[in-house]
Amino acid sequence: MFGRPVTLFRLFGFEVKIDVSWLIIAALITWSLASSVFPTYFTGLASSTYWAMGVAGAVGLFLSVIIHEFSHSLVARRFGLSMKGITLFIFGGVAEMAEEPPSAKAEFVMAVAGPGASVVLSGILYGITVLAGVGGWPGPVIGVLSYLWVINLVLAAFNLLPAFPLDGGRVLRSLLWGYSKRLTWATRIASRTGSGFGFALMIVGVLFFIRGDLVGGIWWFLIGLFVRNASIGSYQQLLTKQVLAGHPVRQFMEENPITVPYQISIEQLVEDYVYKHHFKMFPVLEGGQLVGCITIGQIKAFPRSEWDQHTVRELSSDCTPENTISPDTDASEALAQMHRTRHSRLMVVEGDELVGIITLKDLLEFLSLKLDLEGREPSGRE
């Protein structure tokens, strides 16, 4: 994803978020439908009608992807998994799981739920399309309905490719997991299969490009690249979780972190702390008590000429679940929180007391060392 997603709404307790990259694909889909697809199959309409159909088709696809991902999330909830929400980005959507499925059966049911929902939705839309034709509905409406029932079938078919972490890849992993009882091994095989499919799609993109279809070639190549990187990244993510699992945050935290008093000026903060220690975040204390933190980004919001006119207290932000963590929290969760919030340093707190700082650098150094010493297959739930 390209940046921090924006929350659109909540439904059934799930947050639905959108990454700015989704706007790119939405614009491209609208343009493609309005300028090519609908004019080809429904001739003689006004340009404004084609654009209205294009917008309706893009919105319909947006809702279809949400229904697909909600199906995953609702099934995951039935198996007791904590789902953080749904995020739409340039290549579709993803239901954000906080942990791996508890069993191969859960993985299988969760994986097929999305494509199954897309197939059911396609059938419903097909039925409505037939009724619309019999009832003499306007041609543009029938055109949009026809596009949506077809695109939902395409969505189901694409997701069923055995390319982890697509739904088909998760089905493959669940079968391998159920057969071998080894999650890591099953993930590695599914990941390699997904990587191979991604490479094959990249080759398809090159062939399209050679044949003169520049746009089609670029898209197939980018989709293949995404699938390949996602496959490799998913396996690495599992390894990371397993290596850090069972290690509490207190094992890695710096117990005597550098802190700043709330009353000093921004000028003094930069000169005596930022330039000296090179950190991007500092805890802020008032009377020995933790009252918040201040970051490089907050400092940059003020012009250089005003640094001596403002204090740390004015600029600092409050302690929140995004920038704090408990010392007894599993280190794998700390890493996930850093990834989710884009904070490379977290304040470790017990109650209102600051007991340390944990950094991304410390976690990655431990991860690299342990994998180097113990190999790429950690012990545990294989």
Tab-separated table of C-alpha atoms in Angstrom:
chain	number	residue	atom	x	y	z
A	1	MET	CA	0.000	0.000	0.000
A	2	PHE	CA	1.082	3.556	-0.644
A	3	GLY	CA	0.152	5.317	2.600
A	4	ARG	CA	-1.938	5.274	5.720
A	5	PRO	CA	-5.503	4.241	4.776
A	6	VAL	CA	-8.526	6.412	5.508
A	7	THR	CA	-11.479	4.928	7.402
A	8	LEU	CA	-14.729	5.181	5.421
A	9	PHE	CA	-17.245	3.536	7.756
A	10	ARG	CA	-17.838	0.710	10.226
A	11	LEU	CA	-20.121	-2.261	9.556
A	12	PHE	CA	-20.716	-5.319	11.772
A	13	GLY	CA	-17.908	-4.049	13.989
A	14	PHE	CA	-15.367	-3.957	11.136
A	15	GLU	CA	-13.628	-0.830	9.909
A	16	VAL	CA	-13.692	-0.365	6.149
A	17	LYS	CA	-10.674	1.661	5.031
A	18	ILE	CA	-9.424	2.831	1.673
A	19	ASP	CA	-5.878	3.388	0.538
A	20	VAL	CA	-5.270	6.321	-1.777
A	21	SER	CA	-4.066	3.817	-4.382
A	22	TRP	CA	-7.656	2.568	-4.740
A	23	LEU	CA	-8.594	5.948	-6.223
A	24	ILE	CA	-6.131	5.249	-9.042
A	25	ILE	CA	-7.753	1.962	-10.014
A	26	ALA	CA	-11.260	3.444	-9.557
A	27	ALA	CA	-10.430	6.238	-11.989
A	28	LEU	CA	-8.906	3.794	-14.492
A	29	ILE	CA	-11.893	1.445	-14.279
A	30	THR	CA	-14.344	4.318	-14.749
A	31	TRP	CA	-12.396	5.592	-17.755
A	32	SER	CA	-12.067	2.115	-19.293
A	33	LEU	CA	-15.777	1.347	-18.909
A	34	ALA	CA	-16.903	4.737	-20.169
A	35	SER	CA	-14.544	4.988	-23.130
A	36	SER	CA	-14.266	1.385	-24.309
A	37	VAL	CA	-16.339	-1.382	-22.708
A	38	PHE	CA	-19.822	0.112	-22.630
A	39	PRO	CA	-19.570	1.945	-26.013
A	40	THR	CA	-18.551	-1.382	-27.611
A	41	TYR	CA	-21.554	-3.357	-26.334
A	42	PHE	CA	-24.158	-0.590	-26.036
A	43	THR	CA	-23.858	1.676	-29.051
A	44	GLY	CA	-25.573	4.970	-29.797
A	45	LEU	CA	-25.701	6.440	-26.296
A	46	ALA	CA	-24.620	9.892	-25.227
A	47	SER	CA	-21.115	10.391	-23.870
A	48	SER	CA	-22.541	11.531	-20.517
A	49	THR	CA	-24.511	8.262	-20.292
A	50	TYR	CA	-21.373	6.207	-20.826
A	51	TRP	CA	-19.603	8.127	-18.083
A	52	ALA	CA	-22.546	7.639	-15.744
A	53	MET	CA	-22.432	3.908	-16.503
A	54	GLY	CA	-18.675	3.918	-15.888
A	55	VAL	CA	-19.089	5.526	-12.462
A	56	ALA	CA	-21.916	3.105	-11.573
A	57	GLY	CA	-19.793	0.139	-12.655
A	58	ALA	CA	-16.808	1.298	-10.573
A	59	VAL	CA	-19.033	1.827	-7.511
A	60	GLY	CA	-20.575	-1.604	-8.053
A	61	LEU	CA	-17.117	-3.183	-8.187
A	62	PHE	CA	-16.189	-1.307	-5.007
A	63	LEU	CA	-19.216	-2.788	-3.216
A	64	SER	CA	-18.522	-6.245	-4.668
A	65	VAL	CA	-14.989	-6.260	-3.260
A	66	ILE	CA	-16.325	-5.167	0.142
A	67	ILE	CA	-18.863	-8.025	0.147
A	68	HIS	CA	-16.080	-10.453	-0.845
A	69	GLU	CA	-13.830	-9.314	2.008
A	70	PHE	CA	-16.671	-9.107	4.529
A	71	SER	CA	-17.373	-12.781	3.867
A	72	HIS	CA	-13.810	-13.619	4.894
A	73	SER	CA	-14.109	-11.447	7.999
A	74	LEU	CA	-17.444	-12.827	9.180
A	75	VAL	CA	-16.260	-16.423	8.835
A	76	ALA	CA	-13.006	-15.561	10.602
A	77	ARG	CA	-14.989	-14.099	13.498
A	78	ARG	CA	-16.916	-17.376	13.806
A	79	PHE	CA	-13.602	-19.162	14.285
A	80	GLY	CA	-12.623	-16.724	17.021
A	81	LEU	CA	-10.101	-14.726	14.999
A	82	SER	CA	-9.692	-11.022	15.687
A	83	MET	CA	-10.232	-9.058	12.465
A	84	LYS	CA	-8.955	-5.497	12.407
A	85	GLY	CA	-10.902	-4.402	9.375
A	86	ILE	CA	-10.942	-4.313	5.594
A	87	THR	CA	-8.666	-2.151	3.485
A	88	LEU	CA	-9.184	-1.474	-0.213
A	89	PHE	CA	-6.072	-0.740	-2.237
A	90	ILE	CA	-4.899	-0.694	-5.837
A	91	PHE	CA	-5.205	-4.455	-6.509
A	92	GLY	CA	-8.456	-5.052	-4.633
A	93	GLY	CA	-8.960	-5.536	-0.926
A	94	VAL	CA	-7.644	-7.370	2.097
A	95	ALA	CA	-9.261	-8.509	5.331
A	96	GLU	CA	-6.730	-7.747	8.059
A	97	MET	CA	-6.174	-10.712	10.395
A	98	ALA	CA	-4.298	-10.186	13.645
A	99	GLU	CA	-3.110	-13.820	13.681
A	100	GLU	CA	-2.953	-17.005	11.662
A	101	PRO	CA	-6.062	-19.235	11.476
A	102	PRO	CA	-6.296	-21.728	14.358
A	103	SER	CA	-6.564	-24.788	12.109
A	104	ALA	CA	-6.414	-26.001	8.522
A	105	LYS	CA	-10.213	-26.326	8.511
A	106	ALA	CA	-10.635	-22.702	9.574
A	107	GLU	CA	-8.196	-21.594	6.882
A	108	PHE	CA	-10.087	-23.539	4.202
A	109	VAL	CA	-13.549	-22.259	5.161
A	110	MET	CA	-12.313	-18.679	5.459
A	111	ALA	CA	-10.556	-18.867	2.099
A	112	VAL	CA	-13.525	-20.197	0.113
A	113	ALA	CA	-15.975	-17.782	1.768
A	114	GLY	CA	-14.852	-14.820	-0.361
A	115	PRO	CA	-15.023	-16.454	-3.811
A	116	GLY	CA	-18.222	-18.193	-2.729
A	117	ALA	CA	-19.811	-14.851	-1.882
A	118	SER	CA	-18.681	-13.433	-5.240
A	119	VAL	CA	-20.244	-16.384	-7.109
A	120	VAL	CA	-23.534	-16.018	-5.188
A	121	LEU	CA	-23.561	-12.267	-5.823
A	122	SER	CA	-22.885	-12.902	-9.513
A	123	GLY	CA	-25.852	-15.283	-9.665
A	124	ILE	CA	-28.128	-12.755	-7.990
A	125	LEU	CA	-27.024	-9.997	-10.361
A	126	TYR	CA	-27.467	-12.309	-13.363
A	127	GLY	CA	-31.023	-13.039	-12.273
A	128	ILE	CA	-31.754	-9.343	-11.896
A	129	THR	CA	-30.232	-8.718	-15.341
A	130	VAL	CA	-32.539	-11.302	-16.927
A	131	LEU	CA	-35.577	-9.816	-15.191
A	132	ALA	CA	-34.471	-6.346	-16.267
A	133	GLY	CA	-34.331	-7.474	-19.888
A	134	VAL	CA	-37.797	-9.032	-19.701
A	135	GLY	CA	-39.164	-5.969	-17.932
A	136	GLY	CA	-37.798	-3.542	-20.474
A	137	TRP	CA	-35.484	-1.673	-18.142
A	138	PRO	CA	-33.311	1.060	-19.675
A	139	GLY	CA	-30.327	-0.200	-21.664
A	140	PRO	CA	-27.704	1.587	-19.509
A	141	VAL	CA	-29.040	-0.104	-16.358
A	142	ILE	CA	-28.920	-3.531	-18.009
A	143	GLY	CA	-25.399	-2.765	-19.213
A	144	VAL	CA	-24.129	-1.993	-15.721
A	145	LEU	CA	-25.859	-5.074	-14.269
A	146	SER	CA	-24.339	-7.264	-16.985
A	147	TYR	CA	-20.873	-5.926	-16.241
A	148	LEU	CA	-21.274	-6.513	-12.497
A	149	TRP	CA	-22.386	-10.146	-12.724
A	150	VAL	CA	-19.506	-10.914	-15.067
A	151	ILE	CA	-16.891	-9.047	-13.021
A	152	ASN	CA	-17.935	-10.897	-9.858
A	153	LEU	CA	-17.290	-14.203	-11.621
A	154	VAL	CA	-13.900	-12.864	-12.726
A	155	LEU	CA	-13.191	-11.737	-9.143
A	156	ALA	CA	-13.990	-15.228	-7.828
A	157	ALA	CA	-11.923	-16.964	-10.523
A	158	PHE	CA	-8.879	-14.729	-10.066
A	159	ASN	CA	-8.909	-15.152	-6.295
A	160	LEU	CA	-9.064	-18.927	-6.656
A	161	LEU	CA	-5.693	-19.040	-8.410
A	162	PRO	CA	-3.385	-21.173	-6.222
A	163	ALA	CA	-1.163	-18.158	-5.576
A	164	PHE	CA	-0.694	-17.493	-1.873
A	165	PRO	CA	-1.883	-15.199	-0.304
A	166	LEU	CA	-4.820	-15.128	-2.737
A	167	ASP	CA	-7.796	-17.216	-1.643
A	168	GLY	CA	-6.798	-20.126	-3.874
A	169	GLY	CA	-3.323	-20.061	-2.354
A	170	ARG	CA	-4.854	-20.197	1.104
A	171	VAL	CA	-6.966	-23.174	0.046
A	172	LEU	CA	-3.768	-24.855	-1.130
A	173	ARG	CA	-2.037	-24.042	2.161
A	174	SER	CA	-4.965	-25.403	4.172
A	175	LEU	CA	-4.833	-28.714	2.279
A	176	LEU	CA	-1.057	-28.990	2.727
A	177	TRP	CA	-1.380	-27.991	6.377
A	178	GLY	CA	-4.135	-30.536	7.006
A	179	TYR	CA	-2.062	-33.248	5.322
A	180	SER	CA	1.290	-32.509	6.981
A	181	LYS	CA	0.216	-30.830	10.256
A	182	ARG	CA	3.076	-28.372	9.578
A	183	LEU	CA	1.978	-24.785	9.071
A	184	THR	CA	5.424	-23.422	8.216
A	185	TRP	CA	6.106	-26.095	5.592
A	186	ALA	CA	2.640	-25.630	4.066
A	187	THR	CA	3.146	-21.868	3.937
A	188	ARG	CA	6.549	-22.232	2.291
A	189	ILE	CA	5.164	-24.500	-0.465
A	190	ALA	CA	2.113	-22.283	-1.017
A	191	SER	CA	4.365	-19.225	-1.079
A	192	ARG	CA	6.663	-20.749	-3.697
A	193	THR	CA	3.654	-21.725	-5.803
A	194	GLY	CA	2.286	-18.194	-5.528
A	195	SER	CA	5.650	-16.740	-6.437
A	196	GLY	CA	5.719	-18.953	-9.532
A	197	PHE	CA	2.237	-17.842	-10.577
A	198	GLY	CA	3.256	-14.237	-10.076
A	199	PHE	CA	6.262	-14.740	-12.321
A	200	ALA	CA	4.030	-16.376	-14.952
A	201	LEU	CA	1.685	-13.369	-14.895
A	202	MET	CA	4.681	-11.071	-15.350
A	203	ILE	CA	5.634	-13.071	-18.468
A	204	VAL	CA	2.066	-12.711	-19.738
A	205	GLY	CA	2.438	-8.962	-19.274
A	206	VAL	CA	5.636	-8.961	-21.318
A	207	LEU	CA	3.914	-10.936	-24.107
A	208	PHE	CA	1.014	-8.469	-24.171
A	209	PHE	CA	3.537	-5.650	-24.376
A	210	ILE	CA	5.352	-7.329	-27.289
A	211	ARG	CA	2.039	-7.751	-29.121
A	212	GLY	CA	1.430	-3.998	-28.837
A	213	ASP	CA	-1.033	-3.945	-25.943
A	214	LEU	CA	0.886	-1.498	-23.763
A	215	VAL	CA	-1.799	-0.908	-21.107
A	216	GLY	CA	-2.718	-4.599	-20.810
A	217	GLY	CA	0.945	-5.568	-20.619
A	218	ILE	CA	1.672	-3.081	-17.837
A	219	TRP	CA	-1.302	-4.222	-15.772
A	220	TRP	CA	-0.557	-7.954	-16.091
A	221	PHE	CA	3.078	-7.298	-15.235
A	222	LEU	CA	2.156	-5.207	-12.167
A	223	ILE	CA	-0.394	-7.778	-10.977
A	224	GLY	CA	2.198	-10.535	-11.358
A	225	LEU	CA	4.756	-8.468	-9.491
A	226	PHE	CA	2.251	-7.840	-6.697
A	227	VAL	CA	1.334	-11.536	-6.397
A	228	ARG	CA	4.997	-12.567	-6.389
A	229	ASN	CA	5.988	-10.037	-3.719
A	230	ALA	CA	2.912	-10.777	-1.607
A	231	SER	CA	3.659	-14.521	-1.706
A	232	ILE	CA	7.250	-14.066	-0.569
A	233	GLY	CA	6.291	-11.435	1.992
A	234	SER	CA	3.560	-13.593	3.550
A	235	TYR	CA	5.983	-16.435	4.221
A	236	GLN	CA	8.553	-14.062	5.697
A	237	GLN	CA	5.844	-12.544	7.886
A	238	LEU	CA	4.929	-15.975	9.275
A	239	LEU	CA	8.579	-16.722	10.028
A	240	THR	CA	8.916	-13.392	11.792
A	241	LYS	CA	5.879	-14.040	13.973
A	242	GLN	CA	7.113	-17.487	14.935
A	243	VAL	CA	10.621	-16.270	15.766
A	244	LEU	CA	9.358	-13.439	17.987
A	245	ALA	CA	6.502	-15.416	19.549
A	246	GLY	CA	6.979	-16.063	23.236
A	247	HIS	CA	9.452	-13.220	23.685
A	248	PRO	CA	7.989	-10.329	25.716
A	249	VAL	CA	8.663	-6.696	24.902
A	250	ARG	CA	10.619	-6.251	28.145
A	251	GLN	CA	13.303	-8.554	26.730
A	252	PHE	CA	14.156	-6.012	24.026
A	253	MET	CA	13.318	-2.644	25.552
A	254	GLU	CA	15.840	-0.009	26.598
A	255	GLU	CA	15.179	0.370	30.323
A	256	ASN	CA	16.766	3.814	30.666
A	257	PRO	CA	15.506	5.712	27.622
A	258	ILE	CA	16.378	9.289	26.782
A	259	THR	CA	13.470	11.527	27.814
A	260	VAL	CA	12.827	15.261	27.507
A	261	PRO	CA	11.276	17.666	30.043
A	262	TYR	CA	8.078	19.290	28.915
A	263	GLN	CA	9.149	22.897	29.632
A	264	ILE	CA	12.184	23.182	27.300
A	265	SER	CA	11.974	25.003	23.960
A	266	ILE	CA	11.875	23.320	20.584
A	267	GLU	CA	15.247	24.926	19.899
A	268	GLN	CA	16.768	23.235	22.947
A	269	LEU	CA	15.075	19.944	22.092
A	270	VAL	CA	16.644	19.901	18.642
A	271	GLU	CA	20.111	21.020	19.734
A	272	ASP	CA	20.439	18.944	22.934
A	273	TYR	CA	18.439	15.845	22.058
A	274	VAL	CA	17.678	15.333	18.350
A	275	TYR	CA	21.134	16.229	17.019
A	276	LYS	CA	22.845	14.443	19.876
A	277	HIS	CA	20.922	11.156	20.022
A	278	HIS	CA	19.502	10.982	16.454
A	279	PHE	CA	16.120	9.593	17.546
A	280	LYS	CA	12.887	10.437	15.742
A	281	MET	CA	10.703	10.215	18.846
A	282	PHE	CA	11.264	11.177	22.495
A	283	PRO	CA	9.055	10.532	25.541
A	284	VAL	CA	8.024	13.744	27.336
A	285	LEU	CA	8.037	13.882	31.147
A	286	GLU	CA	6.406	16.336	33.542
A	287	GLY	CA	7.447	16.018	37.174
A	288	GLY	CA	8.857	12.582	36.431
A	289	GLN	CA	5.552	11.359	34.950
A	290	LEU	CA	5.040	10.400	31.317
A	291	VAL	CA	2.719	12.931	29.644
A	292	GLY	CA	3.249	12.195	25.966
A	293	CYS	CA	5.833	12.122	23.205
A	294	ILE	CA	7.256	14.382	20.545
A	295	THR	CA	8.421	13.426	17.076
A	296	ILE	CA	10.525	14.858	14.278
A	297	GLY	CA	7.370	15.275	12.203
A	298	GLN	CA	5.826	17.536	14.839
A	299	ILE	CA	8.960	19.658	15.017
A	300	LYS	CA	8.985	20.120	11.236
A	301	ALA	CA	5.498	21.624	11.430
A	302	PHE	CA	7.026	24.809	12.909
A	303	PRO	CA	9.267	27.183	10.904
A	304	ARG	CA	12.907	27.174	12.000
A	305	SER	CA	12.641	30.823	13.063
A	306	GLU	CA	9.948	29.969	15.668
A	307	TRP	CA	11.693	27.097	17.440
A	308	ASP	CA	12.806	29.312	20.319
A	309	GLN	CA	9.247	30.646	20.781
A	310	HIS	CA	7.512	27.345	21.486
A	311	THR	CA	7.953	24.617	24.109
A	312	VAL	CA	7.836	20.857	23.987
A	313	ARG	CA	4.633	20.977	26.027
A	314	GLU	CA	2.846	22.900	23.252
A	315	LEU	CA	3.940	20.483	20.587
A	316	SER	CA	3.867	17.043	22.208
A	317	SER	CA	1.103	14.520	21.553
A	318	ASP	CA	-0.709	12.402	24.127
A	319	CYS	CA	0.081	8.787	24.925
A	320	THR	CA	-2.204	6.511	22.893
A	321	PRO	CA	-2.484	2.794	22.133
A	322	GLU	CA	-0.671	3.591	18.868
A	323	ASN	CA	2.565	4.821	20.471
A	324	THR	CA	2.614	2.797	23.714
A	325	ILE	CA	2.803	-0.886	24.585
A	326	SER	CA	2.937	-3.051	27.699
A	327	PRO	CA	6.236	-4.739	28.673
A	328	ASP	CA	4.484	-8.116	28.818
A	329	THR	CA	3.114	-7.893	25.284
A	330	ASP	CA	4.473	-10.434	22.815
A	331	ALA	CA	7.243	-8.970	20.675
A	332	SER	CA	5.487	-10.153	17.513
A	333	GLU	CA	2.570	-7.892	18.396
A	334	ALA	CA	4.981	-4.997	18.951
A	335	LEU	CA	6.351	-5.522	15.446
A	336	ALA	CA	2.833	-5.689	14.005
A	337	GLN	CA	1.921	-2.475	15.834
A	338	MET	CA	4.988	-0.714	14.424
A	339	HIS	CA	4.035	-1.831	10.930
A	340	ARG	CA	0.412	-0.802	11.396
A	341	THR	CA	1.117	2.632	12.892
A	342	ARG	CA	4.411	3.317	11.059
A	343	HIS	CA	6.111	4.049	14.397
A	344	SER	CA	9.639	2.650	14.635
A	345	ARG	CA	9.831	3.423	18.376
A	346	LEU	CA	7.197	2.607	21.003
A	347	MET	CA	7.033	3.769	24.616
A	348	VAL	CA	6.798	0.818	27.011
A	349	VAL	CA	4.481	1.700	29.888
A	350	GLU	CA	3.053	0.133	33.025
A	351	GLY	CA	0.104	2.196	34.134
A	352	ASP	CA	1.273	5.814	33.800
A	353	GLU	CA	4.921	4.947	34.284
A	354	LEU	CA	7.446	4.844	31.453
A	355	VAL	CA	9.583	1.710	31.915
A	356	GLY	CA	11.411	1.666	28.588
A	357	ILE	CA	11.538	2.130	24.823
A	358	ILE	CA	11.384	-0.612	22.204
A	359	THR	CA	12.653	0.020	18.683
A	360	LEU	CA	12.216	-1.632	15.314
A	361	LYS	CA	15.991	-1.847	14.973
A	362	ASP	CA	16.303	-3.976	18.136
A	363	LEU	CA	13.601	-6.401	16.987
A	364	LEU	CA	15.076	-6.797	13.518
A	365	GLU	CA	18.575	-7.389	14.873
A	366	PHE	CA	17.271	-10.160	17.137
A	367	LEU	CA	15.244	-11.630	14.277
A	368	SER	CA	18.247	-11.679	11.955
A	369	LEU	CA	20.520	-13.206	14.592
A	370	LYS	CA	18.097	-15.965	15.587
A	371	LEU	CA	17.331	-16.957	12.009
A	372	ASP	CA	21.050	-17.005	11.249
A	373	LEU	CA	21.837	-19.241	14.246
A	374	GLU	CA	18.824	-21.549	14.185
A	375	GLY	CA	18.047	-21.699	10.468
A	376	ARG	CA	15.013	-20.611	8.475
A	377	GLU	CA	12.589	-23.138	10.020
A	378	PRO	CA	11.817	-22.064	13.596
A	379	SER	CA	10.510	-24.611	16.026
A	380	GLY	CA	6.950	-24.359	17.283
A	381	ARG	CA	3.690	-24.774	15.395
A	382	GLU	CA	5.072	-26.220	12.199
